[in-house]
JSON list of C-alpha atoms in Angstrom, two decimals:
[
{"chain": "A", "resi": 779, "resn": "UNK", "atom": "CA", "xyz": [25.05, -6.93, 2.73]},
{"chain": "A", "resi": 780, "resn": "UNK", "atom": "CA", "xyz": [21.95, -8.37, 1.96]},
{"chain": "A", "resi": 781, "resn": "UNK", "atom": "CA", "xyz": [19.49, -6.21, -0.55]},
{"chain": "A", "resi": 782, "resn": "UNK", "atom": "CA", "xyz": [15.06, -6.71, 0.40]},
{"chain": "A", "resi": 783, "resn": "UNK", "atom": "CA", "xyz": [14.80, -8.21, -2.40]},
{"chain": "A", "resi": 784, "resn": "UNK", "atom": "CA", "xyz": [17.14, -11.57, -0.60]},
{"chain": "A", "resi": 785, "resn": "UNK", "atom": "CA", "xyz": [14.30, -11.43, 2.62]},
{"chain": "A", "resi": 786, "resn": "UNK", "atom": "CA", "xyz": [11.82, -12.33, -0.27]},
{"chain": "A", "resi": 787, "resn": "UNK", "atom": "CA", "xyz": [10.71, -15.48, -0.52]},
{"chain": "A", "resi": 788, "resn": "UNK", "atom": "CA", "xyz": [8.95, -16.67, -3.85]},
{"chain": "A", "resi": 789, "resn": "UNK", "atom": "CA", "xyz": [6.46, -19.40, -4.03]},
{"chain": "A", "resi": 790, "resn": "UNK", "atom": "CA", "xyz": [6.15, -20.61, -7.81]},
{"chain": "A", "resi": 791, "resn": "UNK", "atom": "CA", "xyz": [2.85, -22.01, -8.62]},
{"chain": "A", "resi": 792, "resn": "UNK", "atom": "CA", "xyz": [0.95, -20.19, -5.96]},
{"chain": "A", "resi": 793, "resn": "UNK", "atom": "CA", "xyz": [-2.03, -19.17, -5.65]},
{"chain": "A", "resi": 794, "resn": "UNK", "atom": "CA", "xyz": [-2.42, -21.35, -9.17]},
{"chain": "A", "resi": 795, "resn": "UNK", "atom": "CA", "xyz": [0.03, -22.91, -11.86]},
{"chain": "A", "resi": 796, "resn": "UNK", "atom": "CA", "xyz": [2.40, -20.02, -13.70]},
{"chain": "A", "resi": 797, "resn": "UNK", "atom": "CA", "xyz": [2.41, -17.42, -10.72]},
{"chain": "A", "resi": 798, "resn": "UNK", "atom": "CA", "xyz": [4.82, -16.72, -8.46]},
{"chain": "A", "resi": 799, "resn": "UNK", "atom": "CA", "xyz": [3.84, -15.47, -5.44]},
{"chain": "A", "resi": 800, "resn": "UNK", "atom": "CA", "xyz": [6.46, -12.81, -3.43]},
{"chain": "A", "resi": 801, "resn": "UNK", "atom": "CA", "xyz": [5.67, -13.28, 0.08]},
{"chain": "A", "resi": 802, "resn": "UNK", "atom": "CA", "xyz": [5.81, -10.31, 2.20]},
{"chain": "A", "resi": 803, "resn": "UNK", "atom": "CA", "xyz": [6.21, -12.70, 5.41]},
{"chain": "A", "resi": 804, "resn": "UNK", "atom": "CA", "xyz": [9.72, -13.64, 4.76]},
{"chain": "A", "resi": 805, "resn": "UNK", "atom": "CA", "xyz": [10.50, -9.97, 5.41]},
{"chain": "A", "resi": 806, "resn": "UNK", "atom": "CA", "xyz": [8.59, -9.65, 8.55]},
{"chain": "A", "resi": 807, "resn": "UNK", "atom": "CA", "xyz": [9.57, -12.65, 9.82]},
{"chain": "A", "resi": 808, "resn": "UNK", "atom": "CA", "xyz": [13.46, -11.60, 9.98]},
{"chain": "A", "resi": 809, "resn": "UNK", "atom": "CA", "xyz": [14.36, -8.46, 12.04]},
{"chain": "A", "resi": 810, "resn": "UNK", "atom": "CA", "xyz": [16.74, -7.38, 9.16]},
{"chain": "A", "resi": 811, "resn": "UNK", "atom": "CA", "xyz": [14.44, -7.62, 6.60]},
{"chain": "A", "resi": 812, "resn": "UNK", "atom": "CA", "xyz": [11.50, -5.51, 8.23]},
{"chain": "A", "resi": 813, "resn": "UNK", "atom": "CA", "xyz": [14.20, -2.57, 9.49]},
{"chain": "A", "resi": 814, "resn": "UNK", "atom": "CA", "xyz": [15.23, -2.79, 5.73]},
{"chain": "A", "resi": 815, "resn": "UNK", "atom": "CA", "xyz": [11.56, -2.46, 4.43]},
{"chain": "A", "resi": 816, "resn": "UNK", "atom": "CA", "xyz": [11.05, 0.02, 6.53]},
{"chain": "A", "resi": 817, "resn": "UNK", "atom": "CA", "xyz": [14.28, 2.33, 6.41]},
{"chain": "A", "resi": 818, "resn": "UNK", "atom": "CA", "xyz": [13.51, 1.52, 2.38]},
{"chain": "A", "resi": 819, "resn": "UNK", "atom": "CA", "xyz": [10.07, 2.97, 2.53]},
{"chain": "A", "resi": 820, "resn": "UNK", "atom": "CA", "xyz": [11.02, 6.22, 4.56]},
{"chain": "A", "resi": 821, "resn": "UNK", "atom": "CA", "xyz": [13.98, 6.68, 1.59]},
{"chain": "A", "resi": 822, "resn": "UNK", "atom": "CA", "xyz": [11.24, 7.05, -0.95]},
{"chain": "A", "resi": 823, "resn": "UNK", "atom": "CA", "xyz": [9.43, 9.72, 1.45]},
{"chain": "A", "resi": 824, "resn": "UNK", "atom": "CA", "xyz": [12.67, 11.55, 2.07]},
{"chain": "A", "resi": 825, "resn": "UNK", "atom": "CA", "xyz": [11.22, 14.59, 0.14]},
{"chain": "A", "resi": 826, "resn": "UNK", "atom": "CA", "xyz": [7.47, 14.66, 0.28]},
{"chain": "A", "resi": 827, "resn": "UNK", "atom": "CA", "xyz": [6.01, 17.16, 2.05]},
{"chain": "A", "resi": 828, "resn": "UNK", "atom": "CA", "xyz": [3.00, 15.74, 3.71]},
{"chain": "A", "resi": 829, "resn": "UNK", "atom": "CA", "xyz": [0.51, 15.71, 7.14]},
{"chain": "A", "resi": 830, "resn": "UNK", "atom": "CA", "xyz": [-0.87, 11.87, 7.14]},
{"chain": "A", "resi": 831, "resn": "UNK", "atom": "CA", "xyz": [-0.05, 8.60, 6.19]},
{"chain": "A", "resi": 832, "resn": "UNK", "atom": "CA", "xyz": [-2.90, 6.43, 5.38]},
{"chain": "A", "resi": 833, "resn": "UNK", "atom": "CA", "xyz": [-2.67, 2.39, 5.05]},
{"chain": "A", "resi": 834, "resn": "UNK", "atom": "CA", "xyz": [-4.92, -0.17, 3.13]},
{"chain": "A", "resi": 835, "resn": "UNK", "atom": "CA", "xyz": [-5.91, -3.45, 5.32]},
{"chain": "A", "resi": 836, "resn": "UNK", "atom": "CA", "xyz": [-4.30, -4.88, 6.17]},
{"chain": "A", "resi": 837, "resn": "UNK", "atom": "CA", "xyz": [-0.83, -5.23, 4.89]},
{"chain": "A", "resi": 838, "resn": "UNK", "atom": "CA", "xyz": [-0.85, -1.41, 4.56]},
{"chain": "A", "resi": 839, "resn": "UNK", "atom": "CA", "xyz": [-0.66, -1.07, 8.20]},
{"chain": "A", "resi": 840, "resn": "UNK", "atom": "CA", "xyz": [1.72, -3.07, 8.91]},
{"chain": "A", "resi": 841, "resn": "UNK", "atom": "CA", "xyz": [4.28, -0.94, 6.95]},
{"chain": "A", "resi": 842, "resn": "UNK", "atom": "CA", "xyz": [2.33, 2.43, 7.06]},
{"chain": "A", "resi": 843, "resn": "UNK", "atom": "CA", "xyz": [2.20, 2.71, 10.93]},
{"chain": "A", "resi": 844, "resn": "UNK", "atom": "CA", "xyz": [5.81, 2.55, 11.53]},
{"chain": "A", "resi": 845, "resn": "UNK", "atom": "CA", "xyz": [6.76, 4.83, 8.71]},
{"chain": "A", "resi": 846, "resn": "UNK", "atom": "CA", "xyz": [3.93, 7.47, 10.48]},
{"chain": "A", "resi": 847, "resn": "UNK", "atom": "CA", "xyz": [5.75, 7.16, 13.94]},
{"chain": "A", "resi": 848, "resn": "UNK", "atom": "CA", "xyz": [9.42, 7.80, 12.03]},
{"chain": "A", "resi": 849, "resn": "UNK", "atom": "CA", "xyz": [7.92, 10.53, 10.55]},
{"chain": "A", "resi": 850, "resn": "UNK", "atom": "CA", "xyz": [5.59, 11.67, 13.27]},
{"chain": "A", "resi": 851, "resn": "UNK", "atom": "CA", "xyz": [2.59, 11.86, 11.35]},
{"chain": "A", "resi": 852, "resn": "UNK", "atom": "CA", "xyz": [-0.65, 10.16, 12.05]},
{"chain": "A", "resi": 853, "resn": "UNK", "atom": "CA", "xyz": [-1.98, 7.01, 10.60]},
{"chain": "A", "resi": 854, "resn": "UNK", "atom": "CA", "xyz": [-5.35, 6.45, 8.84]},
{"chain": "A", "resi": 855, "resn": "UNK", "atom": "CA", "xyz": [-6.81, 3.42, 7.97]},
{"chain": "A", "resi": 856, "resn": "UNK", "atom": "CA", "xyz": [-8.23, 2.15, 5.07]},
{"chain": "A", "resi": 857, "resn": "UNK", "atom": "CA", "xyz": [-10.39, -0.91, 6.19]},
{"chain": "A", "resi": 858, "resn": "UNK", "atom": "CA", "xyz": [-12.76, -3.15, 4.56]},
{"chain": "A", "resi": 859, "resn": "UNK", "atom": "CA", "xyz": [-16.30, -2.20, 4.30]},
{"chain": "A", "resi": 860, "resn": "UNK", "atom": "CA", "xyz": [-18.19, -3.32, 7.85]},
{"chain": "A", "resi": 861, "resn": "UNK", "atom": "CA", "xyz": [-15.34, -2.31, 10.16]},
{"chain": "A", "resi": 862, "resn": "UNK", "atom": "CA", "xyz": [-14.95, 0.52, 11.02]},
{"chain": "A", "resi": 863, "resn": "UNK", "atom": "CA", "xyz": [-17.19, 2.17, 14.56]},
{"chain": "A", "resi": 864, "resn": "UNK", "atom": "CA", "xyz": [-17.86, 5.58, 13.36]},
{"chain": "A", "resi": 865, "resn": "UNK", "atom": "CA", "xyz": [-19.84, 7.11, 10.35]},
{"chain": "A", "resi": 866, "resn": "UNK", "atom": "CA", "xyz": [-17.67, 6.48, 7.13]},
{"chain": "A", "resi": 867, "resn": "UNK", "atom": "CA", "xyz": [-17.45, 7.52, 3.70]},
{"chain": "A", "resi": 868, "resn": "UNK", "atom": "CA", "xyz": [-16.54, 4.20, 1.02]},
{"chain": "A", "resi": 869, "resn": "UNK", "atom": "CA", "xyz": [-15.91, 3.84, -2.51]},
{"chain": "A", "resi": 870, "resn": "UNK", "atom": "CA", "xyz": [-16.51, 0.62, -4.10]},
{"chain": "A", "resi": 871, "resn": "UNK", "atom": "CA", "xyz": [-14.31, -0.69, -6.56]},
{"chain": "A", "resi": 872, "resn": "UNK", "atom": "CA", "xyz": [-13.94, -3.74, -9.71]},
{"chain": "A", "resi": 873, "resn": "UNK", "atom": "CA", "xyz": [-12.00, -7.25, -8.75]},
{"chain": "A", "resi": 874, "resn": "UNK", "atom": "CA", "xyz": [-11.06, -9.48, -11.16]},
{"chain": "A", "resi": 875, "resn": "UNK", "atom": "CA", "xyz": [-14.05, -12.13, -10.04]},
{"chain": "A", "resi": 876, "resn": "UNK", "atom": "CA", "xyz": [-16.57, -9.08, -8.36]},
{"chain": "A", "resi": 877, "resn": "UNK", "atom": "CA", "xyz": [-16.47, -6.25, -6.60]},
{"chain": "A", "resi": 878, "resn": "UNK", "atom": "CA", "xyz": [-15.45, -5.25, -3.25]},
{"chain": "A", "resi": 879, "resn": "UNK", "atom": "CA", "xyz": [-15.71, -1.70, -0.91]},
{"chain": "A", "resi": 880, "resn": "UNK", "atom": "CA", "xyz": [-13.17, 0.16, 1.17]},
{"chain": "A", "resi": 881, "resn": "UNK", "atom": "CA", "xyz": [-13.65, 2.54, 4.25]},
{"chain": "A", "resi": 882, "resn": "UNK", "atom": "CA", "xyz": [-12.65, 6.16, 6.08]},
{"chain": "A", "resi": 883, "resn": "UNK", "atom": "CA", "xyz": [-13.56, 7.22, 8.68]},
{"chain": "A", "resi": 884, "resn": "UNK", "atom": "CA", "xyz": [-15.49, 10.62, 7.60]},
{"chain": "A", "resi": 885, "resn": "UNK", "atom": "CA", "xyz": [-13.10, 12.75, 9.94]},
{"chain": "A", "resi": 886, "resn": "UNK", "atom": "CA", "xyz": [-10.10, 10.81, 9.39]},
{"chain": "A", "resi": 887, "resn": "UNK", "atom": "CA", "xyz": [-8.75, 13.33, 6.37]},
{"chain": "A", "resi": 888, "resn": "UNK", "atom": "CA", "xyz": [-8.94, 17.45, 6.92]},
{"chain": "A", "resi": 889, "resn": "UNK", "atom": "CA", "xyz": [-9.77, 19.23, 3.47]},
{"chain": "A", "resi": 890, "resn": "UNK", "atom": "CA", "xyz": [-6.33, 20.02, 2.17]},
{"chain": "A", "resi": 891, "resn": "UNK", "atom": "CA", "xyz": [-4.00, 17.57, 3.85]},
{"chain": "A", "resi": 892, "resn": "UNK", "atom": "CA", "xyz": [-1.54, 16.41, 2.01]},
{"chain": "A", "resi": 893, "resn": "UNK", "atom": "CA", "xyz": [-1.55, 12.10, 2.20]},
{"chain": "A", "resi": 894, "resn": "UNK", "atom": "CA", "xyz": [0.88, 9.67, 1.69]},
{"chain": "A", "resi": 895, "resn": "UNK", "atom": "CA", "xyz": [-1.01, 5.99, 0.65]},
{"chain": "A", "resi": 896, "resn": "UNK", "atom": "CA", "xyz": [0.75, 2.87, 1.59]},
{"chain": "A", "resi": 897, "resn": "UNK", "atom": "CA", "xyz": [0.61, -0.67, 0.61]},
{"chain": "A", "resi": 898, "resn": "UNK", "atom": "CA", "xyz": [2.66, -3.45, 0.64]},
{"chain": "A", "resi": 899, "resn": "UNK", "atom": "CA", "xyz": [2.43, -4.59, -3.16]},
{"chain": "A", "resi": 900, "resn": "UNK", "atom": "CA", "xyz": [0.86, -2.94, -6.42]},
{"chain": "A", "resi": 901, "resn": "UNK", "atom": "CA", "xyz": [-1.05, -5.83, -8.82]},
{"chain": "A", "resi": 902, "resn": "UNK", "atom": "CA", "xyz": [-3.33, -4.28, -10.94]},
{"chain": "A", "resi": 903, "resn": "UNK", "atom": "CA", "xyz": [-3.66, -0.91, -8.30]},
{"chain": "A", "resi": 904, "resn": "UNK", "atom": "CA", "xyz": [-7.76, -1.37, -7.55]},
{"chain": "A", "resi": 905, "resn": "UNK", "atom": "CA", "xyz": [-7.44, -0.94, -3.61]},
{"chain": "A", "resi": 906, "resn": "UNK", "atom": "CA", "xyz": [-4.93, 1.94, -3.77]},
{"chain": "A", "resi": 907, "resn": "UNK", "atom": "CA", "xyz": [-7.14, 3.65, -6.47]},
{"chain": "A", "resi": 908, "resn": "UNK", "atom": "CA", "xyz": [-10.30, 3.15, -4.68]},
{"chain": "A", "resi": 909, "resn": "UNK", "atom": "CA", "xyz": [-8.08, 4.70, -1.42]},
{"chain": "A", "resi": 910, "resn": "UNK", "atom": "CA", "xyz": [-7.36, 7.55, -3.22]},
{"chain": "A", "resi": 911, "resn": "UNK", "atom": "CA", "xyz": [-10.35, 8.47, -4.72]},
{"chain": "A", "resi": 912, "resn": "UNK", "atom": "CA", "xyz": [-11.68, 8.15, -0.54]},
{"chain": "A", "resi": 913, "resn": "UNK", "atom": "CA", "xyz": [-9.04, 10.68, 0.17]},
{"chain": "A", "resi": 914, "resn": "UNK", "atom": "CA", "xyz": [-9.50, 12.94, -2.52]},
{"chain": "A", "resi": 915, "resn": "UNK", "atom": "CA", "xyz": [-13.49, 12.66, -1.81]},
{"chain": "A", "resi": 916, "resn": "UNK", "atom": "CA", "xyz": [-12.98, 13.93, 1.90]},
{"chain": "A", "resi": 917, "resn": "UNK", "atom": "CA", "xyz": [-10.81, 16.74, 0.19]},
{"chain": "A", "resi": 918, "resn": "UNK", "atom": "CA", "xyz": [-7.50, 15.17, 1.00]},
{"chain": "A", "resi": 919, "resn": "UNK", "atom": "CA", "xyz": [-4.15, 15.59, -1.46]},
{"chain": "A", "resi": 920, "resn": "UNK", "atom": "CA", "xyz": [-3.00, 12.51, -2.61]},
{"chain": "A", "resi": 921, "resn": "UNK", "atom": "CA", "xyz": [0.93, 13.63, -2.74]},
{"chain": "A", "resi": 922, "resn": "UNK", "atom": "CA", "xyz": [2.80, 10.32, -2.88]},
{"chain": "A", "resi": 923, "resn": "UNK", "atom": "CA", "xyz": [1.73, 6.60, -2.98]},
{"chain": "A", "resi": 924, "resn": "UNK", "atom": "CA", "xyz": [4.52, 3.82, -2.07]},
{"chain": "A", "resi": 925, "resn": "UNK", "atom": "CA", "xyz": [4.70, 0.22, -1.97]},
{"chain": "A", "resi": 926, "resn": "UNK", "atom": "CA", "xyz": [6.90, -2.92, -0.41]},
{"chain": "A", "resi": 927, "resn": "UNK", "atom": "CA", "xyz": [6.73, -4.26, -4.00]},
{"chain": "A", "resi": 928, "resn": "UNK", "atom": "CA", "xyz": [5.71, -4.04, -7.29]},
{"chain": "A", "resi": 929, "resn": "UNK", "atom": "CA", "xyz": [4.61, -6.90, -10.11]},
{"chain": "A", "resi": 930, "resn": "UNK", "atom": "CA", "xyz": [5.08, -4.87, -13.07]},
{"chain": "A", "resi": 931, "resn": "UNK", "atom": "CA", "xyz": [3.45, -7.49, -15.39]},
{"chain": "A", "resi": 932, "resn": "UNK", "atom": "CA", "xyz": [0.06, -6.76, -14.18]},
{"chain": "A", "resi": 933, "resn": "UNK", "atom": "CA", "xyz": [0.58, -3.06, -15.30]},
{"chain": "A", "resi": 934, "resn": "UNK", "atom": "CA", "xyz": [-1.04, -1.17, -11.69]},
{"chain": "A", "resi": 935, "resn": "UNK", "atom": "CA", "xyz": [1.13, 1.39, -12.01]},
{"chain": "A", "resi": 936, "resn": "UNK", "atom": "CA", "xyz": [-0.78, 2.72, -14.98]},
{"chain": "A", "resi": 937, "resn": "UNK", "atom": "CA", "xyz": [-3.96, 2.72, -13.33]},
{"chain": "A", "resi": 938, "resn": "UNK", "atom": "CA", "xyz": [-2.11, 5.23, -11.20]},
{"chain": "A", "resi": 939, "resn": "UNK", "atom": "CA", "xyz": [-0.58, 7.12, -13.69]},
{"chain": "A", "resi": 940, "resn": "UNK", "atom": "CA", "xyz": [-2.45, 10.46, -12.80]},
{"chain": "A", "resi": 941, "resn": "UNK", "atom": "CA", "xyz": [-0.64, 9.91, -9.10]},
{"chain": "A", "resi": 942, "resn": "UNK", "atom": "CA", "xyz": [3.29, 10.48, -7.89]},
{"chain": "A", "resi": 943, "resn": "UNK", "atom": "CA", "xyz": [3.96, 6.31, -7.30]},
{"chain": "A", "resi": 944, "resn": "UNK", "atom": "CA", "xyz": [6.99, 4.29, -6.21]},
{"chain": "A", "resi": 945, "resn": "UNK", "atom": "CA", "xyz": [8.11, 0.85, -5.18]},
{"chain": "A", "resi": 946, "resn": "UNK", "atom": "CA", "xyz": [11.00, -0.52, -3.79]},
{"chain": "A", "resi": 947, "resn": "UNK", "atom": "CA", "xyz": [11.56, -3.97, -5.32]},
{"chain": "A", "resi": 948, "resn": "UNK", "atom": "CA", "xyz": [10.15, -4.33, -8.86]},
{"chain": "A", "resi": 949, "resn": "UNK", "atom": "CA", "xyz": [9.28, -7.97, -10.63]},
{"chain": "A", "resi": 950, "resn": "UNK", "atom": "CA", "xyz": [9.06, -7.62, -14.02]},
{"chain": "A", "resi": 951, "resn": "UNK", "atom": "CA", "xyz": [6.11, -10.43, -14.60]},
{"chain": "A", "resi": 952, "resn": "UNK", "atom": "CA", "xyz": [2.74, -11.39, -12.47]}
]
């Protein structure tokens, strides 16, 4: 039986000499391999208590819509600044090279619902801490945040200390 980490396929030298890069396409691309991501996902959800599931663009909604329909929850989404067609709140946050802003919808999160994050990988954990700072600022609960994968070496998970977070697959460097 094949494990998610086997649907990943790793790219060394990509985007520049000494990464590798863990593409998340492999797993899409294969039936298998997104049921698996999937079914993995809803394992780490199997008891938090919560009333939305909110993705970050755009990888985040590819894995946090189908985990809100198993679950019967709505989805939120987290988009890029400029995208979104009805009055927003946003929360800007540091790059490595710049800066770069994330939006909600204003009504998208009721004060005191309790909100699962989702994201495909954790790097250094800027767009899922700028997400949950937007959820906490509309008076949301930040109760779990969950990712496809993790790259340990770039130490995101720290950032996030202060929050409940989980990966499935974990690679020890960047």
């Amino acid at each position: 039986m094949k494990t998610l980490k086997d649907y990943v396929r790793t790219i060394p030298d990509f985007p520049e000499p000494g990464i590798m890069f863990r593409d998340v396409t492999s797993i899409l691309e294969d039936a298998d391999g997104f049921k698996l991501a999937i079914d993995s996902l809803l394992k780490l959800l199997e008891t938090v208590d919560c009333d939305v599931i909110a993705g970050a663009e755009s990888r985040g909604f590819i894995f946090g819509a189908p985990l809100a329909y198993a679950l019967g929850k709505p989805f939120v989404l987290i988009r890029k600044k400029g995208k979104l067609p009805c009055k927003t709140v946003s929360m800007e946050y540091e790059l490595e090279y710049g800066s770069a802003e994330i939006e909600m919808h204003e009504d998208s999160i009721k004060p005191g619902q309790r909100v699962v994050l989702v994201d495909d990988l954790i790097a250094t954990g800027g767009t899922i801490e700028a997400s949950a700072k937007l959820v906490e600022k509309l008076g949301g609960e930040v109760v779990k945040i969950i990712f496809l994968m993790e790259l340990a070496g770039l130490n995101g998970k720290e950032r996030l200390k202060q929050y409940d977070v989980e990966a499935v697959i974990t690679y020890e460097g960047k």
